[in-house]
Each structure stands twice: as structure tokens, then as C-alpha cells.
Amino acid sequence: MSYRKQTIFDYCNLILFLFLSQQVIAADKINQPFEVGAVAAPDYYGALAAQEILKKGGNAADSAVATAFALAVTYPEAGNIGGGGFMTLWMEGKPYFIDYRETAPAAATKDMYLDENQDVIENLSLYSHKASGVPGTVAGMWAIHQRFGQLPWSAVLAPAIRFANEGFYVEQQLELRYQEVLKDAPINGNFKQYFSGLQTGNLFKQPELGQVLIRIAEQGPNGFYKGETAKLIASQMAENDGLITESDLANYQSNWREPLIANWKGMQIVTAPPPSSGGIGLIQLLLMKQNLENEFKGVVVNSPKYVHLLAEIEKRVFADRSEYMGDPDFVAVPVSQLIDPTYLLNRAKQVDPQTISVTENVQPGLSNSREKLQTTHFSIVDKWGNAASNTYTLNGWFGSAVVVKGTGIILNNEMDDFSSKPGIANQFGVVGKDANAIAPNKRPLSSMTPTIFTKDNQVVMVIGTPGGSRIFTSIFQVVANVYDNGMSLKDAVYAPRYHHQLLPKNLIFIERFQNKLSEQFKSQLEKMGYDFYQQDFSGDIQAIQVIDNVPQAVSDIRGRGKSMVIQ
Ligand code: GLY
């Protein structure tokens, strides 16, 4: 919140920061012994927090909790304590998954975003106090630490408290995202008052957020879900037509769920179950591609034919997504049928390698989405071979852009991930149906896909990304680049990515930096019936690959991430 003029001391710190961050960037190019661990984080400070905790003797879980809290301060556009997410863990040779996704407040109703004509009221599920689900991050981090933590709770909170109170240097990408929200969102609260200091090179401090983090360090989850913080959240909600009450906060529960596990190419995929659609999506994509091995043979990566085959597979995944997926505590999601190898073999057989399918004929197989792109992910391994893959979010950049007065907490706009009106696309253009309708205490469907690959009971890859509906199609392409196409992790992550989500019809999403696609590439796909939609970027992959006990960490070229192998 606070912004002051820089002093010589601040400039010295900035130079030190730039020097150190270069050291960190260089680290992803070096193969170092697997002596402590590795991190790929979406910003420099997140990587620093992970490093600090690993060096203090913390494990991957401690380090992940510290990074999540640190990013709530230094990556305020998506890192959070006012949002929620998922973490996939591999601890002492066993897989775990925790769901700390936001829940709809108790007073939420199926048609809360519809007007008297049953039309969706613009922006109500995006930029209002009504847009927020009950935050889950603090409860999730507490549960992870209670189960696996080695260091004291206060130690894992320490880096975040320091970054909030002593400040961090703002990178240009963060300032641009702040400007983007100011330009695009109908902001009428105190967002500017809190975040106008987000100017490139500024030392940015958040003393109120620092106080909340100290309360959490001292009182555990009660420092957020009860007492002063809860009262401040609930009273601002009550004054602004919001729904979250003190009892919603006190009742919030994170959930340990069975992770989804599938075999692929001699490895195990350990990934996110519902309420994420991402794990099912990723498994469907990888298995269908494998079933189409003959069709992919000899096809140049990212050639028109390759992109067509990807698009055809992706369409089928999105058809299933819209029909069957929602919060498994409220609807029966046919998970095992959706990832059944025979089902996916038959699904893959429907793909014609030469011809684009008629969209209307791509029906859910046992029978669309618009989540925000702006989530964030980090991946960590420790020296014991444990791993944490964490994706969490406020939904849009800076969530609802509602800041809780007296706390500096930005609240999510995750309610937009529900189907406000079944059949109508959300902000990602994806359509949901009744399985994802709003109900009190229900979790909205997500695409977040924090994933770990293991082989012979050892971690071989930890991967994830933001990107809304592009999350699992991005991870799919990077994983296929590494394991099918023989690329190094870095080349695999940096390569262009394509996305198709069934609707809008026949549209291939390309990234901004691909606007120089060759005319020949474009015209071949156009002849088949495709059109192109240029999006900003497709994800911000943070990945670690372990080869012969040597971890390599890579942060996507698309973001401001930093990766380190830590000796
Ligand atoms: N809000 C983005 C997601 O949950 O996938």
C-alpha cells in the first residue's frame, strides 16, 4: 500500500536485486548435483523464499508453503491469501493432493448473477464484492504444514512477512498487469489507493498485509478465518452487498483428496482430481495422443498437421469437460470412465487426421469454459526426493480488484468459474452446464493442474502453469515435447503452444509472439476450415525435470519466473 520516494539505499538494493536475479536466471542452465533441491517459481522472490526454507532444512512442503505466502505479497496479481488453489505433493514416496479451492458463500444462489429477464448481469461475477468465493489458501497451507512440515510455522511465514514489511522491487510485468486491470475493469473501490505504488523499480511495501501475515504466523488459520481479519472481511462484505460472512470464514475447510493417477509411457501421472477438470483433461490428452501414435509418426512438431491433430484431441476433452465436470461433493463425476484407456482409444479413433470435425458432432463421449488465464504456479523438489506442485489463483489478475480495508488482502473473483447460466460462456469462452451450477458451499470447476510425474517411485517431473482453460493443453504440449518429441525441458517450455477448446467453433488460439506465423502454415489450416485467435500468451510453465537424480528447473519465457537448482 505505502509508496514513498526512493533513497540511495533503495537504489543500492535495486542494483543488488538485479545482480542477484541474474545469478538466479543463470542457474537454470547449470546441472548441479541433487544435493538440496530445486524451484521454478513465477517470480524472483517466490524462488528466494523457496531457497531460504530449503537451505534452513525445510522439505518441499515447508518450502511450498513459504513460497505461497511470499507470492501473496510479491505476485499480488495472482499469488494470494484471498483466493484458493490446489497442491499435488509427493512425500516419502507417496502421492497426495489438497484442494483448498474457494467455496460459494452459504447465501449464494444458482441465479445470483441473473437479472429479472434471466440474463447474466455484466461484471457482477467478476468485479464486485459478490464475485468472491470464501478464500481457501490459508487453510490449505496450514493443513499441508500440519501434515508434512518440518520447520516451525512462523519460519515458513517469515519470508512473506519480510517482503510485506520491508518491501520488494516492482518488475515491469507487474506494473503492466496492474495498468491492464485499471484499464479493463470497472474499478470503483480502493484498489488504486492500495496498489498505485506498483511502478517499475519501486520498492513496494504492504504494512497492512504484513500485519495480517503476522497474525497468521502467531495464531495459525484463526489469524485469517476468525478474529480481526475475519471481522474486517465480513463487515466490508456486509457494507457492499457481498455475501461472505464471519460464519462462512469460520466454516471453511480444505480437503485432502485422492490424486488422479494414470500410467503413461512407463511413468505415473499424479495430478488434480475434480473439482479440477485439468487432471482428467491432461490424462485424456496424453492417452489419446498415444493412441494416435501412428498418425503422429513423422509429423513435424507444430506443423499444420500436428496442430490439427492436437486440436481434434483437445475438442473431445472440452466436450467432456462441459458435460460431466463439477464439484465431486455435489455432483457425480464419472472420473474412472473418463480416463478409462478403452474409452480414450475409441475417442481417439474418431479423429480424422485429414479433416476437421464438425463441431456440433463432437458430443460429450459418455454423452465449454471461460476461466481466467491469470493464475500462478510453482514447482519444488527437495533433497529427499519429495516434490510439491502448486497452482493457486485469484482468478483474474488481482481477482475482483476488491481490497479488504485494513488488511491489504485482494479478494478473488472465483465465483465466475461457476456457470452463471448453464450454456453461456464464462470469461474464458468455455461453457459449463448444470454440473457446475452455483450452490452454497460448492467449489467452482477449475482447470488448475498441478502435476507430478514419477517413474519407479521417483519424481521425474514437476509441472504446472496458469492459463485457465489453456492450463492442461499447455502442460500436455510441454510434456509431449519432452517425452514424445525428445526436446530439452527448456526448449519444450519455450516452444510455441496452440490451443483449441471446441468453442468458439474451429478457432485455434495462437500466442502474441506467434503473429509472424508463416502464410503457408496459416493457409494450410485455413483450407481445412480453421481460423485463428490471437491471445496474449498460453501459460507460464514452471517445471522441474529430474534426470539421473539431477534436477533442472525452467521458468517459462512468457513470465517473470525464476528457477534455481540449490546446492
Ligand atoms: N480460475 C482458473 C481456474 O481455476 O482454472
XYZ file of C-alpha atoms and ligand atoms in Angstrom:
572
model
C 0.000 0.000 0.000
C 2.620 2.508 1.009
C 4.659 4.200 -1.629
C 7.484 6.618 -0.888
C 10.267 8.279 -2.844
C 13.403 6.210 -3.267
C 16.567 6.814 -1.288
C 20.175 5.985 -2.276
C 19.810 2.917 -0.066
C 16.850 1.748 -2.123
C 18.779 2.179 -5.376
C 21.697 0.139 -3.955
C 19.197 -2.561 -3.070
C 17.752 -2.432 -6.571
C 21.207 -2.918 -8.109
C 21.840 -5.819 -5.720
C 18.450 -7.287 -6.678
C 19.205 -7.055 -10.396
C 22.626 -8.655 -9.843
C 21.209 -11.490 -7.754
C 18.327 -12.119 -10.113
C 20.821 -12.574 -12.975
C 22.634 -15.162 -10.849
C 19.342 -16.964 -10.410
C 18.453 -16.826 -14.084
C 21.831 -18.402 -14.881
C 21.112 -21.259 -12.517
C 18.549 -22.923 -14.741
C 21.267 -23.519 -17.288
C 23.532 -25.401 -14.902
C 23.137 -29.043 -13.974
C 24.079 -29.223 -10.345
C 24.094 -32.218 -8.037
C 20.735 -33.029 -6.464
C 22.012 -32.033 -3.044
C 19.375 -29.663 -1.756
C 16.601 -29.164 -4.243
C 15.208 -27.006 -6.984
C 12.480 -24.484 -7.549
C 10.751 -22.956 -10.539
C 8.665 -20.019 -9.359
C 6.747 -17.290 -11.155
C 8.927 -14.538 -9.690
C 12.323 -13.950 -8.130
C 11.022 -13.502 -4.588
C 8.995 -16.714 -4.692
C 12.173 -18.558 -5.706
C 14.116 -16.802 -2.918
C 11.558 -17.882 -0.300
C 11.758 -21.493 -1.506
C 15.537 -21.380 -1.443
C 15.656 -19.870 2.060
C 13.458 -22.603 3.507
C 15.248 -25.469 1.734
C 18.568 -24.120 2.976
C 17.213 -23.993 6.530
C 16.475 -27.728 6.323
C 12.822 -27.454 5.327
C 11.328 -30.015 2.978
C 9.379 -29.457 -0.250
C 6.152 -28.924 1.722
C 7.690 -26.255 4.005
C 9.243 -24.602 1.027
C 5.963 -24.652 -0.926
C 4.027 -23.092 1.965
C 6.662 -20.353 2.290
C 6.565 -19.684 -1.452
C 2.774 -19.498 -1.498
C 2.764 -16.880 1.270
C 5.660 -14.960 -0.324
C 3.877 -14.766 -3.681
C 0.773 -13.414 -1.914
C 2.971 -10.364 -1.304
C 5.269 -10.117 -4.331
C 2.986 -11.538 -7.043
C -0.205 -9.800 -5.940
C -1.921 -10.236 -9.293
C -2.346 -13.996 -8.657
C -0.410 -15.100 -5.568
C -2.800 -14.802 -2.683
C -4.266 -15.372 0.697
C -7.631 -14.109 -0.606
C -8.030 -16.894 -3.174
C -7.505 -20.626 -3.381
C -5.929 -23.468 -5.298
C -4.587 -26.987 -5.377
C -1.324 -28.656 -4.421
C -0.111 -32.056 -5.572
C 2.608 -33.499 -3.372
C 4.941 -36.454 -3.454
C 6.149 -37.068 0.106
C 8.240 -40.012 1.214
C 7.316 -41.967 -1.893
C 3.546 -41.372 -1.695
C 1.198 -39.113 -3.680
C -1.091 -36.540 -2.032
C -3.448 -33.841 -3.229
C -5.008 -31.000 -1.306
C -7.957 -28.974 -2.534
C -8.057 -25.518 -0.992
C -10.310 -24.094 -3.688
C -12.708 -21.302 -2.691
C -16.301 -22.220 -1.853
C -19.500 -20.361 -2.677
C -20.752 -18.458 0.395
C -23.730 -20.012 2.229
C -26.038 -17.319 0.849
C -25.077 -17.982 -2.798
C -27.852 -18.990 -5.187
C -27.950 -20.602 -8.620
C -29.192 -17.444 -10.339
C -27.401 -14.799 -8.268
C -25.818 -13.241 -11.375
C -29.021 -13.117 -13.465
C -31.367 -10.166 -13.859
C -35.185 -10.351 -13.892
C -35.062 -11.464 -17.550
C -32.709 -14.294 -16.619
C -29.840 -12.558 -18.436
C -26.339 -12.509 -16.943
C -25.596 -9.141 -15.291
C -22.342 -7.922 -16.754
C -19.318 -7.935 -14.427
C -21.225 -8.946 -11.284
C -19.361 -12.275 -11.064
C -16.085 -10.552 -11.921
C -15.738 -7.135 -10.295
C -17.917 -6.820 -7.236
C -17.981 -7.986 -3.629
C -20.371 -10.700 -4.853
C -17.632 -12.121 -7.121
C -15.638 -13.732 -4.321
C -15.736 -17.242 -3.002
C -14.642 -17.975 0.561
C -10.817 -17.986 0.395
C -9.015 -21.287 0.955
C -5.287 -20.569 0.728
C -4.525 -20.053 4.441
C -6.446 -23.200 5.450
C -4.724 -25.179 2.707
C -1.230 -24.043 3.665
C -1.946 -24.781 7.328
C -3.172 -28.305 6.528
C -0.072 -29.005 4.401
C 2.220 -27.724 7.131
C 0.401 -29.652 9.867
C 0.776 -32.879 7.900
C 4.273 -32.571 6.453
C 6.050 -29.504 7.851
C 9.495 -29.867 9.403
C 10.217 -26.232 10.219
C 8.106 -24.117 12.597
C 5.041 -22.414 11.073
C 6.470 -18.991 11.943
C 9.661 -19.808 9.986
C 7.753 -20.540 6.770
C 5.790 -17.290 7.136
C 8.971 -15.265 7.721
C 9.965 -14.506 4.099
C 6.448 -13.258 3.264
C 6.326 -11.028 6.346
C 9.712 -9.578 5.424
C 8.683 -8.873 1.820
C 5.476 -7.196 3.018
C 7.124 -5.023 5.672
C 10.483 -4.264 4.064
C 9.131 -4.195 0.507
C 10.065 -5.697 -2.824
C 11.053 -4.206 -6.153
C 8.318 -3.995 -8.741
C 9.069 -5.582 -12.111
C 7.649 -4.137 -15.296
C 5.338 -7.059 -15.967
C 3.597 -6.485 -12.636
C 3.114 -2.791 -13.361
C 1.688 -3.626 -16.799
C -0.783 -6.089 -15.317
C -1.886 -3.501 -12.774
C -2.403 -0.984 -15.585
C -4.315 -3.588 -17.583
C -6.791 -4.109 -14.743
C -7.238 -0.358 -14.282
C -7.989 -0.035 -17.987
C -10.295 -3.028 -18.375
C -12.140 -3.392 -15.088
C -14.886 -1.139 -13.723
C -12.958 -0.380 -10.525
C -14.773 1.732 -8.006
C -13.269 0.662 -4.695
C -9.938 1.281 -3.020
C -7.806 -0.770 -5.435
C -5.854 2.249 -6.711
C -5.257 3.568 -3.237
C -3.556 0.300 -2.296
C -1.679 -0.506 -5.485
C -0.745 2.769 -7.220
C 2.826 2.170 -5.987
C 3.181 -0.690 -8.465
C 5.608 1.212 -10.660
C 8.611 -0.461 -12.230
C 11.684 -0.280 -9.978
C 9.777 0.994 -6.929
C 10.280 -0.546 -3.548
C 6.687 -1.532 -2.698
C 5.644 -2.163 0.897
C 2.360 -3.568 2.237
C 2.337 -2.966 6.008
C -1.328 -3.917 6.499
C -0.808 -7.217 4.715
C 2.306 -7.650 6.856
C 0.133 -7.320 9.984
C -2.292 -9.971 8.699
C 0.612 -12.316 7.945
C 1.965 -11.766 11.459
C -1.479 -12.649 12.855
C -1.459 -15.829 10.752
C 2.102 -16.629 11.912
C 1.042 -16.202 15.552
C -2.476 -17.661 15.504
C -2.432 -20.111 12.570
C -5.602 -20.125 10.426
C -7.502 -18.303 13.198
C -5.425 -15.249 12.273
C -7.384 -15.211 8.998
C -10.672 -17.081 9.471
C -11.534 -15.676 12.890
C -10.965 -12.527 14.926
C -9.866 -9.218 13.481
C -9.161 -10.327 9.882
C -12.464 -12.198 9.563
C -14.371 -9.235 11.032
C -12.773 -6.817 8.553
C -13.618 -9.076 5.594
C -17.201 -9.725 6.728
C -18.009 -6.110 7.585
C -16.755 -4.851 4.209
C -18.867 -7.568 2.538
C -21.956 -6.536 4.504
C -21.469 -2.871 3.570
C -21.116 -3.641 -0.143
C -23.754 -6.237 -0.898
C -21.187 -9.045 -0.680
C -22.113 -12.475 0.668
C -19.151 -13.726 2.716
C -19.914 -13.728 6.439
C -17.844 -14.475 9.548
C -19.502 -17.859 9.728
C -18.562 -18.641 6.070
C -14.970 -17.905 7.009
C -15.048 -19.889 10.251
C -16.598 -22.876 8.446
C -14.142 -23.048 5.533
C -12.436 -26.451 5.203
C -9.680 -27.545 2.835
C -9.938 -31.143 1.579
C -7.341 -33.867 1.167
C -8.487 -35.800 -1.899
C -7.112 -38.846 -3.691
C -4.956 -37.552 -6.530
C -5.719 -38.816 -10.021
C -3.169 -41.362 -11.123
C -2.654 -42.822 -14.594
C 0.077 -44.805 -16.292
C 1.728 -43.318 -19.337
C 4.933 -44.347 -21.105
C 6.247 -46.284 -18.112
C 5.579 -43.346 -15.803
C 2.821 -42.433 -13.376
C 0.965 -39.182 -13.861
C -0.059 -37.826 -10.442
C -2.452 -34.973 -10.977
C -5.503 -32.984 -9.921
C -8.904 -34.686 -9.464
C -12.230 -32.790 -9.567
C -13.154 -30.068 -8.776
C -10.397 -29.562 -11.300
C -11.098 -30.608 -14.849
C -7.378 -30.311 -15.523
C -6.132 -33.704 -14.346
C -8.802 -35.567 -16.319
C -8.066 -33.309 -19.300
C -4.311 -33.891 -19.140
C -4.686 -37.671 -18.890
C -7.210 -37.722 -21.755
C -4.874 -35.653 -23.938
C -1.759 -37.723 -23.284
C -3.538 -41.062 -23.724
C -5.391 -40.016 -26.865
C -2.150 -38.736 -28.385
C -0.528 -42.046 -27.558
C -3.435 -43.853 -29.236
C -2.814 -41.759 -32.333
C 0.887 -42.616 -32.374
C 0.716 -43.809 -35.983
C -0.923 -40.608 -37.132
C 1.744 -38.508 -35.380
C 4.612 -40.570 -36.839
C 6.857 -38.365 -38.997
C 4.688 -35.296 -38.426
C 6.857 -32.239 -37.728
C 6.177 -30.729 -34.289
C 3.916 -27.698 -34.580
C 3.405 -28.165 -38.327
C -0.185 -27.639 -39.595
C -0.904 -31.367 -39.363
C 0.474 -31.586 -35.826
C -1.646 -28.627 -34.738
C -4.725 -30.145 -36.409
C -4.227 -33.434 -34.538
C -3.797 -31.573 -31.238
C -6.921 -29.525 -31.929
C -9.001 -32.619 -32.652
C -7.927 -34.272 -29.413
C -8.484 -31.088 -27.410
C -12.023 -30.645 -28.787
C -13.016 -34.026 -27.413
C -11.639 -33.212 -23.988
C -13.595 -29.945 -23.837
C -16.814 -31.693 -24.905
C -16.489 -33.999 -21.871
C -15.447 -31.151 -19.603
C -18.583 -29.117 -20.169
C -20.918 -32.040 -19.647
C -19.591 -34.008 -16.733
C -17.380 -31.946 -14.511
C -18.100 -30.058 -11.324
C -17.519 -30.278 -7.572
C -17.466 -34.018 -6.724
C -19.005 -33.241 -3.320
C -22.146 -32.092 -5.187
C -22.254 -33.978 -8.495
C -21.161 -37.463 -9.503
C -18.220 -37.013 -11.883
C -17.573 -40.254 -13.844
C -13.830 -39.943 -13.368
C -12.753 -43.528 -13.953
C -14.858 -43.792 -17.123
C -13.428 -40.544 -18.464
C -9.829 -41.717 -18.097
C -10.501 -45.343 -19.000
C -7.952 -46.446 -21.664
C -10.604 -48.209 -23.795
C -12.849 -45.160 -23.740
C -9.930 -42.979 -24.800
C -8.932 -45.414 -27.534
C -12.440 -45.180 -29.012
C -12.434 -41.416 -28.621
C -9.088 -41.146 -30.423
C -10.447 -43.288 -33.285
C -12.968 -40.524 -34.043
C -10.115 -38.192 -35.055
C -9.703 -37.851 -38.815
C -6.078 -36.879 -39.490
C -7.022 -35.041 -42.695
C -10.367 -33.412 -41.940
C -11.624 -31.032 -39.295
C -14.615 -32.400 -37.340
C -17.978 -30.720 -37.464
C -18.192 -29.002 -34.062
C -21.821 -29.992 -33.499
C -20.847 -33.631 -33.946
C -18.233 -33.530 -31.200
C -20.503 -34.535 -28.380
C -19.559 -35.457 -24.845
C -18.328 -39.016 -25.164
C -20.138 -40.843 -22.347
C -22.500 -38.179 -23.864
C -17.408 -25.234 -22.746
C -15.268 -22.693 -20.347
C -14.088 -19.225 -19.648
C -11.932 -19.337 -16.519
C -9.428 -16.541 -16.236
C -5.924 -17.033 -17.583
C -4.375 -15.326 -14.649
C -3.439 -17.887 -12.106
C 0.080 -18.805 -10.986
C 2.137 -21.926 -10.375
C 5.373 -23.048 -8.743
C 7.215 -26.379 -8.603
C 9.662 -27.503 -5.902
C 11.769 -30.614 -5.180
C 13.865 -31.192 -2.073
C 16.980 -33.241 -1.423
C 14.936 -36.145 -0.070
C 13.150 -36.585 -3.392
C 9.882 -35.010 -2.194
C 8.037 -32.673 -4.517
C 5.332 -30.008 -4.412
C 3.408 -28.768 -7.420
C 1.162 -25.842 -6.536
C -1.277 -23.841 -8.641
C -3.330 -21.155 -6.929
C -5.306 -18.173 -8.055
C -7.435 -15.100 -7.529
C -8.960 -15.995 -10.937
C -8.413 -12.734 -12.895
C -5.313 -10.568 -12.386
C -5.888 -9.021 -8.962
C -9.121 -11.054 -8.672
C -12.172 -8.882 -8.117
C -9.850 -5.891 -7.521
C -11.611 -5.567 -4.166
C -9.139 -4.892 -1.360
C -10.263 -5.504 2.218
C -9.726 -2.234 4.057
C -7.270 -2.507 6.927
C -5.758 -5.758 5.600
C -4.403 -5.180 2.079
C -5.947 -8.535 1.119
C -7.138 -8.743 -2.501
C -10.223 -10.896 -2.877
C -10.717 -13.431 -5.634
C -13.384 -13.436 -8.346
C -13.581 -17.216 -8.436
C -17.404 -17.236 -8.489
C -17.045 -16.531 -12.216
C -15.743 -20.091 -12.634
C -19.248 -21.377 -11.932
C -21.727 -21.461 -14.803
C -23.684 -18.286 -14.087
C -26.208 -19.527 -16.581
C -25.646 -23.048 -17.872
C -24.782 -22.973 -21.585
C -23.423 -19.394 -21.506
C -19.640 -18.995 -21.800
C -17.614 -17.557 -18.909
C -14.750 -15.095 -19.388
C -12.506 -17.798 -20.881
C -15.133 -18.560 -23.510
C -15.750 -22.004 -22.032
C -19.267 -23.177 -21.479
C -20.418 -25.096 -18.436
C -23.598 -26.965 -17.717
C -25.600 -27.973 -14.649
C -22.750 -29.943 -13.074
C -21.089 -26.589 -12.470
C -24.132 -24.564 -11.404
C -23.796 -22.353 -8.291
C -24.817 -23.823 -4.921
C -23.973 -22.793 -1.341
C -20.588 -24.122 -0.143
C -19.860 -25.658 -3.572
C -16.482 -25.284 -5.294
C -16.445 -23.935 -8.854
C -14.963 -26.120 -11.578
C -11.307 -25.371 -12.229
C -8.682 -26.171 -14.820
C -5.716 -25.921 -12.459
C -3.496 -28.953 -12.979
C -0.548 -29.145 -10.583
C 1.123 -32.367 -11.711
C 3.987 -34.670 -10.784
C 5.343 -37.476 -12.975
C 7.083 -40.377 -11.277
C 8.981 -43.390 -12.591
C 9.903 -46.352 -10.385
C 8.615 -44.379 -7.403
C 10.950 -41.408 -8.022
C 9.912 -37.956 -9.144
C 10.913 -37.274 -12.754
C 8.931 -34.114 -13.463
C 7.033 -31.457 -11.513
C 4.988 -29.144 -13.694
C 2.131 -26.679 -13.824
C 1.036 -23.354 -15.230
C -1.648 -20.672 -15.123
C -3.847 -20.215 -18.180
C -7.470 -21.039 -17.340
C -8.748 -23.424 -19.971
C -5.242 -23.395 -21.526
C -3.674 -24.930 -18.430
C -3.909 -28.591 -19.279
C -3.434 -28.087 -23.026
C -0.199 -26.176 -22.247
C 1.114 -28.825 -19.847
C 0.171 -31.501 -22.387
C 2.237 -29.848 -25.117
C 5.301 -29.347 -22.909
C 5.175 -32.931 -21.623
C 4.713 -34.262 -25.178
C 7.634 -32.090 -26.315
C 9.893 -33.646 -23.669
C 8.821 -37.278 -23.713
C 7.453 -37.750 -27.265
C 9.416 -35.177 -29.219
C 12.778 -35.501 -27.437
C 13.231 -31.816 -26.563
C 15.177 -30.490 -23.601
C 12.929 -29.128 -20.865
C 13.890 -25.589 -21.757
C 13.141 -25.998 -25.481
C 9.923 -27.792 -24.599
C 8.750 -24.936 -22.368
C 9.852 -22.157 -24.702
C 8.254 -23.707 -27.834
C 5.065 -22.084 -29.190
C 1.789 -23.553 -27.960
C -1.597 -23.940 -29.636
C -4.992 -24.350 -28.042
C -8.452 -25.459 -29.158
C -11.397 -25.710 -26.778
C -14.224 -26.841 -29.073
C -15.975 -23.497 -28.759
C -15.657 -20.964 -30.282
C -16.037 -23.117 -33.352
C -12.919 -24.096 -35.351
C -10.750 -21.496 -33.636
C -7.093 -22.206 -32.940
C -5.634 -19.974 -30.232
C -2.140 -18.705 -31.043
C 0.116 -16.562 -28.871
C 1.028 -12.935 -29.453
C 4.643 -13.718 -30.273
C 3.436 -16.123 -32.982
C 1.891 -13.338 -35.043
C 4.561 -13.985 -37.662
C 3.266 -17.485 -38.407
C 4.159 -18.340 -41.989
C 1.489 -17.749 -44.597
C 1.881 -21.349 -45.688
C 1.188 -22.610 -42.146
C -1.862 -20.411 -41.843
C -3.273 -21.132 -45.258
C -2.968 -24.913 -44.832
C -5.015 -24.762 -41.637
C -7.433 -22.205 -43.098
C -8.069 -24.532 -46.030
C -9.117 -27.209 -43.550
C -11.636 -24.776 -42.036
C -9.693 -23.365 -39.082
C -9.460 -19.743 -38.088
C -7.048 -18.097 -35.636
C -7.487 -16.172 -32.440
C -4.503 -14.299 -31.086
C -4.212 -14.410 -27.320
C -1.514 -12.783 -25.214
C 0.203 -15.916 -24.045
C -0.581 -19.521 -23.283
C 0.539 -20.148 -19.746
C 3.627 -19.516 -17.655
C 5.034 -23.007 -17.117
C 7.193 -23.610 -14.026
C 8.763 -27.028 -14.358
C 11.458 -29.235 -12.882
C 12.751 -32.347 -14.604
C 14.901 -34.846 -12.730
C 17.217 -36.951 -14.853
C 19.505 -39.436 -13.061
C 18.939 -37.610 -9.783
C 19.901 -34.271 -11.315
C 17.142 -31.662 -11.245
C 16.828 -28.993 -13.894
C 14.420 -26.154 -13.304
C 12.925 -23.983 -16.018
C 10.730 -20.913 -15.823
C 8.716 -20.010 -18.873
C 9.980 -17.312 -21.213
C 6.421 -15.947 -21.109
C 6.588 -14.727 -17.499
C 8.962 -13.196 -14.992
C 9.736 -16.502 -13.292
C 13.000 -17.573 -11.753
C 14.280 -21.083 -11.422
C 17.134 -22.337 -9.315
C 18.896 -25.550 -8.574
C 20.006 -25.093 -4.993
C 23.166 -26.747 -3.677
N -9.582 -19.713 -12.110
C -8.878 -20.532 -13.010
C -9.032 -21.985 -12.719
O -9.439 -22.336 -11.630
O -8.769 -22.804 -13.557
